[in-house]
Coordinates of C-alpha atoms and ligand atoms in Angstrom, one line a residue:
X648 CA 0.0 0.0 0.0
X649 CA 2.4 2.6 -1.1
X650 CA 3.8 4.6 -4.1
X651 CA 7.2 3.3 -5.0
X652 CA 9.5 4.9 -7.6
X653 CA 12.0 2.5 -9.3
X654 CA 14.9 4.5 -10.6
X655 CA 17.9 3.8 -12.8
X656 CA 20.9 4.7 -10.6
X657 CA 23.8 4.6 -13.1
X658 CA 23.9 5.1 -16.9
X659 CA 20.8 3.1 -17.8
X660 CA 20.2 -0.6 -18.4
X661 CA 20.6 -1.4 -14.8
X662 CA 17.8 -4.0 -15.0
X663 CA 14.8 -1.7 -14.1
X664 CA 12.5 -3.9 -16.3
X665 CA 13.4 -7.0 -14.4
X666 CA 12.9 -5.4 -11.0
X667 CA 9.6 -3.7 -12.0
X668 CA 8.2 -7.0 -13.4
X669 CA 9.2 -8.6 -10.0
X670 CA 7.7 -5.9 -7.8
X671 CA 4.5 -5.6 -9.9
X672 CA 3.2 -8.9 -8.5
X673 CA 1.5 -6.9 -5.7
X674 CA 0.9 -3.6 -7.5
X675 CA -2.3 -2.1 -8.7
X676 CA -0.7 0.3 -11.2
X677 CA 2.6 0.6 -13.0
X678 CA 3.5 3.9 -14.6
X679 CA 6.2 4.9 -17.0
X680 CA 6.9 8.6 -16.3
X681 CA 9.8 9.7 -18.5
X682 CA 11.8 9.0 -21.7
X683 CA 10.4 7.3 -24.7
X684 CA 11.3 4.4 -26.9
X685 CA 15.0 5.1 -26.3
X686 CA 14.4 2.9 -23.3
X687 CA 14.7 -0.9 -23.7
X688 CA 13.6 -2.9 -20.6
X689 CA 14.2 -6.6 -20.8
X690 CA 11.8 -9.0 -19.0
X691 CA 12.2 -12.7 -18.8
X692 CA 9.2 -14.4 -17.1
X693 CA 6.9 -17.4 -17.6
X694 CA 5.4 -15.7 -20.7
X695 CA 8.8 -15.5 -22.5
X696 CA 11.5 -12.9 -23.2
X697 CA 10.4 -9.3 -24.0
X698 CA 12.1 -6.0 -24.7
X699 CA 9.7 -3.2 -23.8
X700 CA 10.3 0.3 -25.0
X701 CA 7.2 2.2 -24.0
X702 CA 4.7 -0.3 -22.4
X703 CA 5.3 -0.5 -18.6
X704 CA 6.9 -3.6 -17.3
X705 CA 3.8 -4.4 -15.3
X706 CA 1.9 -5.5 -18.4
X707 CA 2.3 -9.2 -17.6
X708 CA 0.2 -8.7 -14.4
X709 CA -3.5 -8.4 -15.6
X710 CA -4.6 -7.0 -12.2
X711 CA -2.3 -4.0 -12.5
X712 CA -3.3 -1.2 -14.7
X713 CA -0.3 0.1 -16.8
X714 CA 0.0 3.7 -17.6
X715 CA 2.2 5.6 -20.1
X716 CA 2.4 8.8 -18.2
X717 CA 2.3 12.4 -19.3
X718 CA 6.1 12.7 -19.0
X719 CA 6.7 10.0 -21.7
X720 CA 7.2 10.9 -25.4
X721 CA 5.4 8.4 -27.6
X722 CA 6.3 7.2 -31.1
X723 CA 2.9 5.8 -32.1
X724 CA 4.2 3.4 -34.7
X725 CA 6.7 2.0 -32.1
X726 CA 3.9 1.7 -29.5
X727 CA 1.5 0.0 -31.8
X728 CA 4.2 -2.5 -32.9
X729 CA 4.9 -3.2 -29.2
X730 CA 1.2 -3.8 -28.5
X731 CA 0.9 -6.1 -31.5
X732 CA 3.9 -8.1 -30.4
X733 CA 2.4 -8.5 -26.9
X734 CA -0.8 -9.7 -28.4
X735 CA 1.1 -12.2 -30.6
X736 CA 2.4 -13.7 -27.4
X737 CA -1.0 -13.8 -25.8
X738 CA -0.5 -10.9 -23.5
X739 CA -3.6 -8.9 -22.8
X740 CA -3.2 -5.1 -23.1
X741 CA -6.8 -4.1 -22.1
X742 CA -5.3 -2.7 -18.9
X743 CA -3.0 -0.3 -20.7
X744 CA -3.7 3.4 -20.7
X745 CA -1.9 6.4 -22.3
X746 CA -1.9 9.9 -20.9
X747 CA -3.8 12.4 -23.0
X748 CA -1.0 14.9 -22.1
X749 CA 1.9 12.8 -23.4
X750 CA 3.8 14.3 -26.3
X751 CA 4.2 12.6 -29.7
X752 CA 7.3 11.8 -31.6
X753 CA 6.8 13.0 -35.1
X754 CA 8.7 12.0 -38.3
X755 CA 10.7 15.3 -38.2
X756 CA 12.0 14.6 -34.7
X757 CA 13.5 11.3 -35.8
X758 CA 15.0 12.9 -38.9
X759 CA 16.4 15.9 -37.0
X760 CA 17.9 13.5 -34.3
X761 CA 19.9 11.9 -37.1
X762 CA 20.8 15.2 -38.9
X763 CA 21.9 16.8 -35.6
X764 CA 24.1 13.8 -34.8
X765 CA 25.7 14.0 -38.3
X766 CA 26.4 17.6 -37.8
X767 CA 28.1 17.0 -34.5
X768 CA 30.6 14.7 -36.4
X769 CA 33.3 13.5 -34.0
X770 CA 31.4 15.1 -31.1
X771 CA 28.3 13.0 -31.7
X772 CA 26.4 12.1 -28.5
X773 CA 25.6 8.5 -29.7
X774 CA 21.9 9.0 -29.3
X775 CA 19.5 6.1 -29.9
X776 CA 18.2 8.0 -33.0
X777 CA 14.6 7.8 -31.7
X778 CA 14.0 11.6 -31.9
X779 CA 14.2 12.1 -28.2
X780 CA 16.3 15.3 -28.1
X781 CA 14.1 17.1 -30.7
X782 CA 10.8 16.1 -29.2
X783 CA 11.6 17.2 -25.7
X784 CA 13.1 20.4 -27.2
X785 CA 9.7 21.0 -28.9
X786 CA 7.8 20.3 -25.7
X787 CA 9.7 23.0 -23.8
X788 CA 9.6 25.4 -26.8
X789 CA 5.8 24.9 -26.9
X790 CA 5.9 23.4 -30.3
X791 CA 4.8 19.9 -29.3
X792 CA 1.9 17.8 -30.4
X793 CA 0.2 15.7 -27.8
X794 CA -1.9 12.5 -27.8
X795 CA -5.0 14.5 -27.0
X796 CA -4.5 16.4 -30.3
X797 CA -5.0 13.2 -32.2
X798 CA -8.6 13.0 -30.9
X799 CA -9.6 16.2 -32.8
X800 CA -8.6 15.9 -36.4
X801 CA -9.3 19.4 -37.4
X802 CA -7.3 21.0 -34.6
X803 CA -4.5 18.4 -35.2
X804 CA -4.3 19.4 -38.9
X805 CA -3.9 23.0 -38.2
X806 CA -1.4 22.5 -35.4
X807 CA 0.6 20.1 -37.6
X808 CA 0.7 22.5 -40.6
X809 CA 1.9 25.4 -38.4
X810 CA 4.6 23.4 -36.7
X811 CA 5.7 21.7 -40.0
X812 CA 6.2 25.0 -41.7
X813 CA 9.0 25.8 -39.2
X814 CA 10.4 22.2 -39.3
X815 CA 10.5 22.2 -43.1
X816 CA 12.3 25.6 -43.1
X817 CA 15.0 24.0 -40.8
X818 CA 15.2 20.8 -42.8
X819 CA 15.6 22.6 -46.2
X820 CA 17.5 25.7 -45.3
X821 CA 19.9 24.4 -42.6
X822 CA 20.2 20.7 -43.4
X823 CA 19.6 20.9 -47.1
X824 CA 17.2 18.0 -46.7
X825 CA 13.9 17.6 -48.6
X826 CA 10.7 18.9 -46.9
X827 CA 8.2 16.5 -45.3
X828 CA 4.6 16.3 -46.6
X829 CA 2.0 17.6 -44.1
X830 CA -0.7 15.5 -45.9
X831 CA 1.2 12.3 -45.5
X832 CA 2.0 12.9 -41.8
X833 CA -1.6 13.9 -41.2
X834 CA -3.0 10.8 -42.7
X835 CA -0.5 8.5 -41.0
X836 CA -1.1 10.0 -37.6
X837 CA -4.9 10.1 -38.0
X838 CA -4.7 6.3 -38.5
X839 CA -2.5 5.9 -35.4
X840 CA -4.9 8.1 -33.5
X841 CA -7.8 5.9 -34.4
X842 CA -6.0 2.8 -33.1
X843 CA -4.7 4.6 -30.0
X844 CA -7.9 6.4 -29.1
X845 CA -9.3 3.6 -26.8
X846 CA -6.2 3.8 -24.7
X847 CA -6.0 7.6 -24.2
X848 CA -7.2 8.8 -20.8
X849 CA -6.7 11.5 -18.2
X850 CA -4.3 9.1 -16.4
X851 CA -3.5 11.7 -13.7
X852 CA -7.0 11.5 -12.3
X853 CA -7.0 7.7 -12.4
X854 CA -3.8 7.7 -10.4
X855 CA -5.0 10.4 -8.0
X856 CA -8.0 8.2 -7.2
X857 CA -5.8 5.1 -6.7
X858 CA -3.3 6.9 -4.5
X859 CA -6.1 8.3 -2.3
X860 CA -7.3 4.7 -1.9
X861 CA -3.8 3.7 -0.8
X862 CA -3.3 1.2 -3.6
X863 CA 0.3 0.1 -4.5
X864 CA 1.6 2.1 -7.4
X865 CA 5.0 1.6 -9.1
X866 CA 6.6 4.4 -10.9
X867 CA 8.9 2.9 -13.5
X868 CA 12.0 4.9 -14.4
X869 CA 13.7 4.9 -17.8
X870 CA 17.4 5.7 -18.5
X871 CA 19.7 6.3 -15.5
X872 CA 20.6 9.2 -13.2
X873 CA 24.0 9.9 -14.8
X874 CA 22.1 10.6 -18.1
X875 CA 20.0 13.3 -16.4
X876 CA 20.2 16.7 -18.2
X877 CA 20.9 18.5 -14.9
X878 CA 23.1 16.1 -13.0
X879 CA 24.4 13.7 -15.6
X880 CA 27.5 14.1 -17.8
X881 CA 26.2 17.0 -19.8
X882 CA 25.9 17.2 -22.8
X883 CA 26.3 13.4 -23.0
X884 CA 22.9 12.9 -21.5
X885 CA 19.3 12.2 -22.6
X886 CA 16.6 14.9 -22.8
X887 CA 14.2 14.0 -20.0
X888 CA 14.9 13.6 -16.3
X889 CA 15.3 10.0 -15.1
X890 CA 15.5 11.1 -11.5
X891 CA 13.1 10.2 -8.7
X892 CA 11.9 13.8 -8.6
X893 CA 10.7 13.5 -12.2
X894 CA 8.4 10.5 -11.2
X895 CA 6.0 13.0 -9.7
X896 CA 5.9 15.4 -12.7
X897 CA 5.8 12.7 -15.3
X898 CA 2.9 10.9 -13.7
X899 CA 0.9 13.6 -11.9
X900 CA 1.3 12.0 -8.5
X901 CA 2.2 14.5 -5.8
X902 CA 5.8 14.3 -4.4
X903 CA 4.2 14.1 -1.0
X904 CA 2.6 10.7 -1.9
X905 CA 5.8 9.0 -2.9
X906 CA 6.7 6.6 -0.1
X907 CA 9.8 4.7 -1.3
X908 CA 12.5 5.3 -3.9
X909 CA 14.3 2.2 -5.1
X910 CA 17.6 2.8 -6.9
X911 CA 18.5 0.0 -9.3
X912 CA 22.2 -0.5 -9.6
X913 CA 24.1 -3.1 -11.6
X914 CA 26.9 -4.8 -9.7
X915 CA 29.3 -3.2 -12.1
X916 CA 29.0 -0.3 -14.5
X917 CA 27.9 0.0 -18.2
X918 CA 27.3 2.8 -20.5
X919 CA 26.1 2.9 -24.1
X920 CA 26.7 5.9 -26.4
X921 CA 29.3 8.6 -26.0
X922 CA 30.5 10.5 -22.9
X923 CA 32.7 10.0 -20.0
X924 CA 32.8 6.8 -17.9
X925 CA 35.6 6.9 -15.4
X926 CA 35.7 3.2 -14.7
X927 CA 35.5 2.0 -18.3
X928 CA 37.7 -1.0 -18.9
X929 CA 39.1 -0.7 -22.4
X930 CA 40.9 -4.0 -22.1
X931 CA 40.2 -7.8 -22.2
X932 CA 38.5 -7.5 -18.8
X933 CA 35.9 -5.1 -20.3
X934 CA 35.4 -7.4 -23.3
X935 CA 35.1 -10.3 -20.9
X936 CA 32.3 -8.7 -18.9
X937 CA 30.5 -7.7 -22.1
X938 CA 30.6 -11.2 -23.5
X939 CA 29.9 -13.0 -20.3
X940 CA 26.9 -10.7 -19.5
X941 CA 25.7 -10.1 -23.1
X942 CA 26.0 -6.4 -22.6
X943 CA 24.5 -5.2 -25.9
X944 CA 21.8 -2.5 -26.0
X945 CA 18.2 -3.6 -25.8
X946 CA 17.1 -0.8 -28.1
X947 CA 20.0 -0.3 -30.6
X948 CA 22.0 -3.5 -30.2
X949 CA 25.2 -1.5 -29.7
X950 CA 27.9 -3.0 -27.5
X951 CA 27.8 -1.5 -24.0
X952 CA 31.0 -0.1 -22.5
X953 CA 31.8 -2.1 -19.3
X954 CA 33.7 -1.3 -16.1
X955 CA 33.9 -1.8 -12.4
X956 CA 31.4 -0.3 -10.0
X957 CA 31.8 3.4 -9.7
X958 CA 30.9 4.3 -6.1
X959 CA 31.7 8.0 -6.6
X960 CA 29.0 8.3 -9.3
X961 CA 26.8 5.9 -7.2
X962 CA 27.0 8.0 -4.0
X963 CA 26.1 11.1 -6.1
X964 CA 23.1 9.2 -7.5
X965 CA 22.0 8.0 -4.1
X966 CA 22.2 11.6 -2.7
X967 CA 20.2 13.3 -5.5
X968 CA 17.5 10.6 -5.7
X969 CA 17.3 9.9 -1.9
X970 CA 17.1 6.2 -2.3
X971 CA 15.3 4.3 0.5
X972 CA 16.4 0.9 -0.9
X973 CA 18.7 -0.5 -3.5
X974 CA 18.0 -3.3 -5.9
X975 CA 21.4 -4.7 -6.9
X976 CA 21.3 -6.6 -10.3
X977 CA 23.6 -8.9 -12.2
X978 CA 25.6 -9.9 -9.2
X979 CA 25.9 -13.3 -10.8
X980 CA 28.0 -11.8 -13.6
X981 CA 30.9 -11.4 -11.2
X982 CA 30.7 -15.1 -10.2
X983 CA 33.9 -16.2 -11.9
X984 CA 36.3 -13.5 -10.8
X985 CA 39.3 -14.0 -8.5
X986 CA 38.7 -10.5 -7.2
X987 CA 36.3 -7.6 -7.8
X988 CA 37.0 -3.9 -7.7
X989 CA 35.1 -0.9 -6.5
X990 CA 36.1 2.7 -7.4
X991 CA 35.8 4.6 -4.1
X992 CA 37.4 7.9 -5.2
X993 CA 39.0 9.6 -8.2
X994 CA 42.6 10.7 -8.3
X995 CA 43.0 14.2 -9.7
X996 CA 46.3 16.0 -10.1
X997 CA 47.9 14.1 -7.3
X998 CA 45.0 14.5 -4.9
X999 CA 41.8 12.6 -4.4
X1000 CA 38.3 13.6 -5.3
X1001 CA 35.2 12.0 -3.8
X1002 CA 32.5 14.2 -5.4
X1003 CA 31.4 13.7 -9.0
X1004 CA 32.6 16.7 -10.9
X1005 CA 30.3 18.8 -13.2
X1006 CA 33.1 19.8 -15.6
X1007 CA 33.9 17.1 -18.2
X1008 CA 37.4 18.4 -18.7
X1009 CA 38.0 17.6 -15.0
X1010 CA 36.2 14.3 -15.2
X1011 CA 38.4 13.3 -18.2
X1012 CA 41.5 13.8 -16.0
X1013 CA 40.1 11.7 -13.2
X1014 CA 41.6 8.2 -12.6
X1015 CA 39.6 5.7 -10.6
X1016 CA 41.0 4.7 -7.2
X1017 CA 40.1 1.1 -6.6
X1018 CA 39.5 -1.1 -3.6
X1019 CA 40.0 -4.8 -4.4
X1020 CA 37.8 -7.4 -2.7
X1021 CA 38.0 -11.2 -2.9
X1022 CA 35.7 -12.9 -5.5
X1023 CA 33.5 -15.8 -4.6
X1024 CA 34.2 -18.0 -7.7
X1025 CA 31.0 -20.0 -7.4
X1026 CA 27.6 -19.7 -9.1
X1027 CA 25.0 -17.8 -7.1
X1028 CA 22.2 -17.9 -9.7
X1029 CA 20.2 -20.6 -7.9
X1030 CA 20.4 -18.9 -4.4
X1031 CA 17.2 -17.3 -3.0
X1032 CA 18.1 -16.9 0.6
X1033 CA 20.6 -14.2 1.7
X1034 CA 22.2 -16.5 4.2
X1035 CA 23.3 -18.9 1.4
X1036 CA 25.3 -16.3 -0.4
X1037 CA 29.0 -16.8 -0.2
X1038 CA 30.7 -14.7 2.4
X1039 CA 32.8 -12.8 -0.2
X1040 CA 29.6 -11.8 -2.0
X1041 CA 28.0 -10.6 1.3
X1042 CA 31.2 -8.7 1.9
X1043 CA 30.9 -7.0 -1.5
X1044 CA 27.3 -6.2 -0.9
X1045 CA 28.0 -4.8 2.6
X1046 CA 30.8 -2.6 1.2
X1047 CA 28.4 -1.1 -1.5
X1048 CA 25.8 -0.5 1.2
X1049 CA 28.4 1.4 3.2
X1050 CA 29.7 3.4 0.3
X1051 CA 26.1 4.3 -0.9
X1052 CA 24.7 4.8 2.6
X1053 CA 21.6 2.8 1.7
X1054 CA 20.4 -0.8 2.3
X1055 CA 20.4 -3.3 -0.6
X1056 CA 17.0 -4.9 -0.2
X1057 CA 16.9 -6.9 -3.5
X1058 CA 19.8 -8.9 -4.9
X1059 CA 19.2 -10.1 -8.4
X1060 CA 21.2 -13.2 -9.4
X1061 CA 19.9 -13.9 -12.9
X1062 CA 17.7 -12.4 -15.6
X1063 CA 14.6 -14.4 -14.9
X1064 CA 11.8 -13.0 -12.7
X1065 CA 12.4 -15.6 -9.9
X1066 CA 16.1 -15.2 -9.8
X1067 CA 16.3 -12.8 -6.8
X1068 CA 17.2 -12.8 -3.2
X1069 CA 14.6 -10.6 -1.4
X1070 CA 16.3 -9.2 1.7
X1071 CA 13.3 -7.1 2.7
X1072 CA 9.9 -6.9 1.1
X1073 CA 9.5 -3.5 -0.6
X1074 CA 6.0 -3.7 -2.1
Ligands
GDP2324 P1 16.8 -1.8 -18.1 O1 16.8 -0.9 -19.3 O2 17.2 -1.1 -16.9 O3 15.4 -2.4 -17.9 O4 17.8 -2.9 -18.4 P2 18.1 -3.7 -19.8 O5 17.0 -4.6 -20.0 O6 18.4 -2.8 -20.9 O7 19.4 -4.4 -19.4 C1 19.5 -5.3 -18.3 C2 19.9 -6.7 -18.8 O8 20.3 -7.4 -17.7 C3 18.8 -7.5 -19.5 O9 19.4 -8.3 -20.5 C4 18.3 -8.3 -18.4 O10 17.7 -9.5 -18.8 C5 19.5 -8.6 -17.6 N1 19.4 -8.9 -16.2 C6 18.6 -8.2 -15.3 N2 18.9 -8.6 -14.0 C7 19.9 -9.6 -14.1 C8 20.6 -10.4 -13.2 O11 20.5 -10.3 -12.0 N3 21.5 -11.2 -13.8 C9 21.8 -11.3 -15.1 N4 22.7 -12.2 -15.5 N5 21.1 -10.6 -16.0 C10 20.2 -9.7 -15.5
IMO2325 P1 17.0 2.3 -20.4 O1 15.6 2.8 -20.0 C1 21.0 3.3 -21.7 C2 21.6 7.0 -23.9 C3 22.0 6.9 -25.4 C4 22.9 8.1 -25.5 C5 22.1 9.1 -24.6 C6 21.2 10.1 -25.4 O2 16.9 1.1 -21.2 O3 17.9 2.2 -19.3 P2 18.8 9.7 -26.5 O4 18.4 8.8 -27.6 O5 18.1 9.5 -25.2 O6 18.8 11.1 -26.9 O7 20.4 9.3 -26.3 O8 21.4 8.4 -23.7 N1 20.4 6.3 -23.5 C7 20.4 5.1 -22.8 N2 21.4 4.4 -22.4 N3 19.7 2.9 -21.4 C8 18.7 3.7 -21.8 O9 17.4 3.5 -21.4 C9 19.0 4.8 -22.6 N4 18.2 5.8 -23.2 C10 19.1 6.7 -23.7 O10 22.7 5.7 -25.6 O11 24.1 7.9 -24.9
MG2326 MG1 17.7 -0.8 -21.2

């Protein structure tokens, strides 16, 4: 009976999907509140293996309503594909709802994402190419088109033609690219609108009512804290806030109602796309982790950069989110190592730094200071009881708790739903 936000604590792909699917067993609602189909949340449960980009990871629990909140940006084609794929696997989506306030990704957003990346050349950010930067820029510039606009075709047509006039001027005059046809987009989006109309609702009021009845609501984060536009490694960030604070704005649930904030950390670090990553291992160890853990992006298939756990970034993340619990995932990936390392500080110009710097030029010069702990060299994937974990694994967990000043209440030891050690019930 509480509102629980589940937040990516590193650079994304921490295993949020797995944790939400697990916690959703007792939830009455699961809400995505930020990002778009740049997210890729992998779920392996009795129904099969799924990569969800927009649909909340609670969709496999028919008794939980699933909401794509106002803070999410929606590519209707991607959402319809996802819904069709779920139906193909026999998953019911009649409990899915879409906020009438969510902004839409339009064809020019995807095109501009690509053109902007090309223009950045060697300084490209390595975006997912899903139109995320351009659509959030339009939202803030008051040029956006929302799901509710699809429900009034006349108003939609006039809004689209006025926005497209500006977009076509940018496409043709700045990027030397052909203009897009207003008629084609209009017709395509009207047909999306007809299919999506039954899902579109004032989801904020549905949630308000559920929260006032003290139902359990999960707020499912996308991306990770270090990709936040304010606190991440700017400009190598995404364009909506993945932080706990954004779970209120992106769902319409008051901050006062959020009871618990679960930070999802991987037992090591990965990052996909450009930008600094102090503990990146550019050697055989990094390749070994990538291959052992199949660290390839769920959305783009790109290889993820791998490295040891960065507790400087982790502590920063725990502070700005205010985690009440941690879910530690992929601990089993470290099963075979003789020893495991944790970065506890950065070395900078002969001194040590234990705060995550804002300036990328400084971050570039930082060298990780590692603490080395003994490995456990045994498989933990079948363990469900904390007491059965090897002492070395418990030592590693305890050291992370100490460095992050937060209890680790869930330890995930495999990709499947049931592969978890629940130290303390969260939901
Ligand atoms: P998300 O974006 O945070 O939901 O994470 P992704 O799905 O992009 O990436 C996490 C990957 O780790 C997926 O392939 C999951 O199936 C997998 N995974 C999650 N938890 C565990 C775990 O405890 N052990 C292992 N081996 N894999 C896990
Ligand atoms: P989930 O929810 C990991 C990264 C991209 C790129 C940067 C900006 O699965 O954890 P964007 O397309 O958002 O403009 O790209 O952000 N990125 C992610 N990395 N997991 C994600 O989502 C990501 N979503 C965006 O790789 O570096
Ligand atoms: Mg992912």
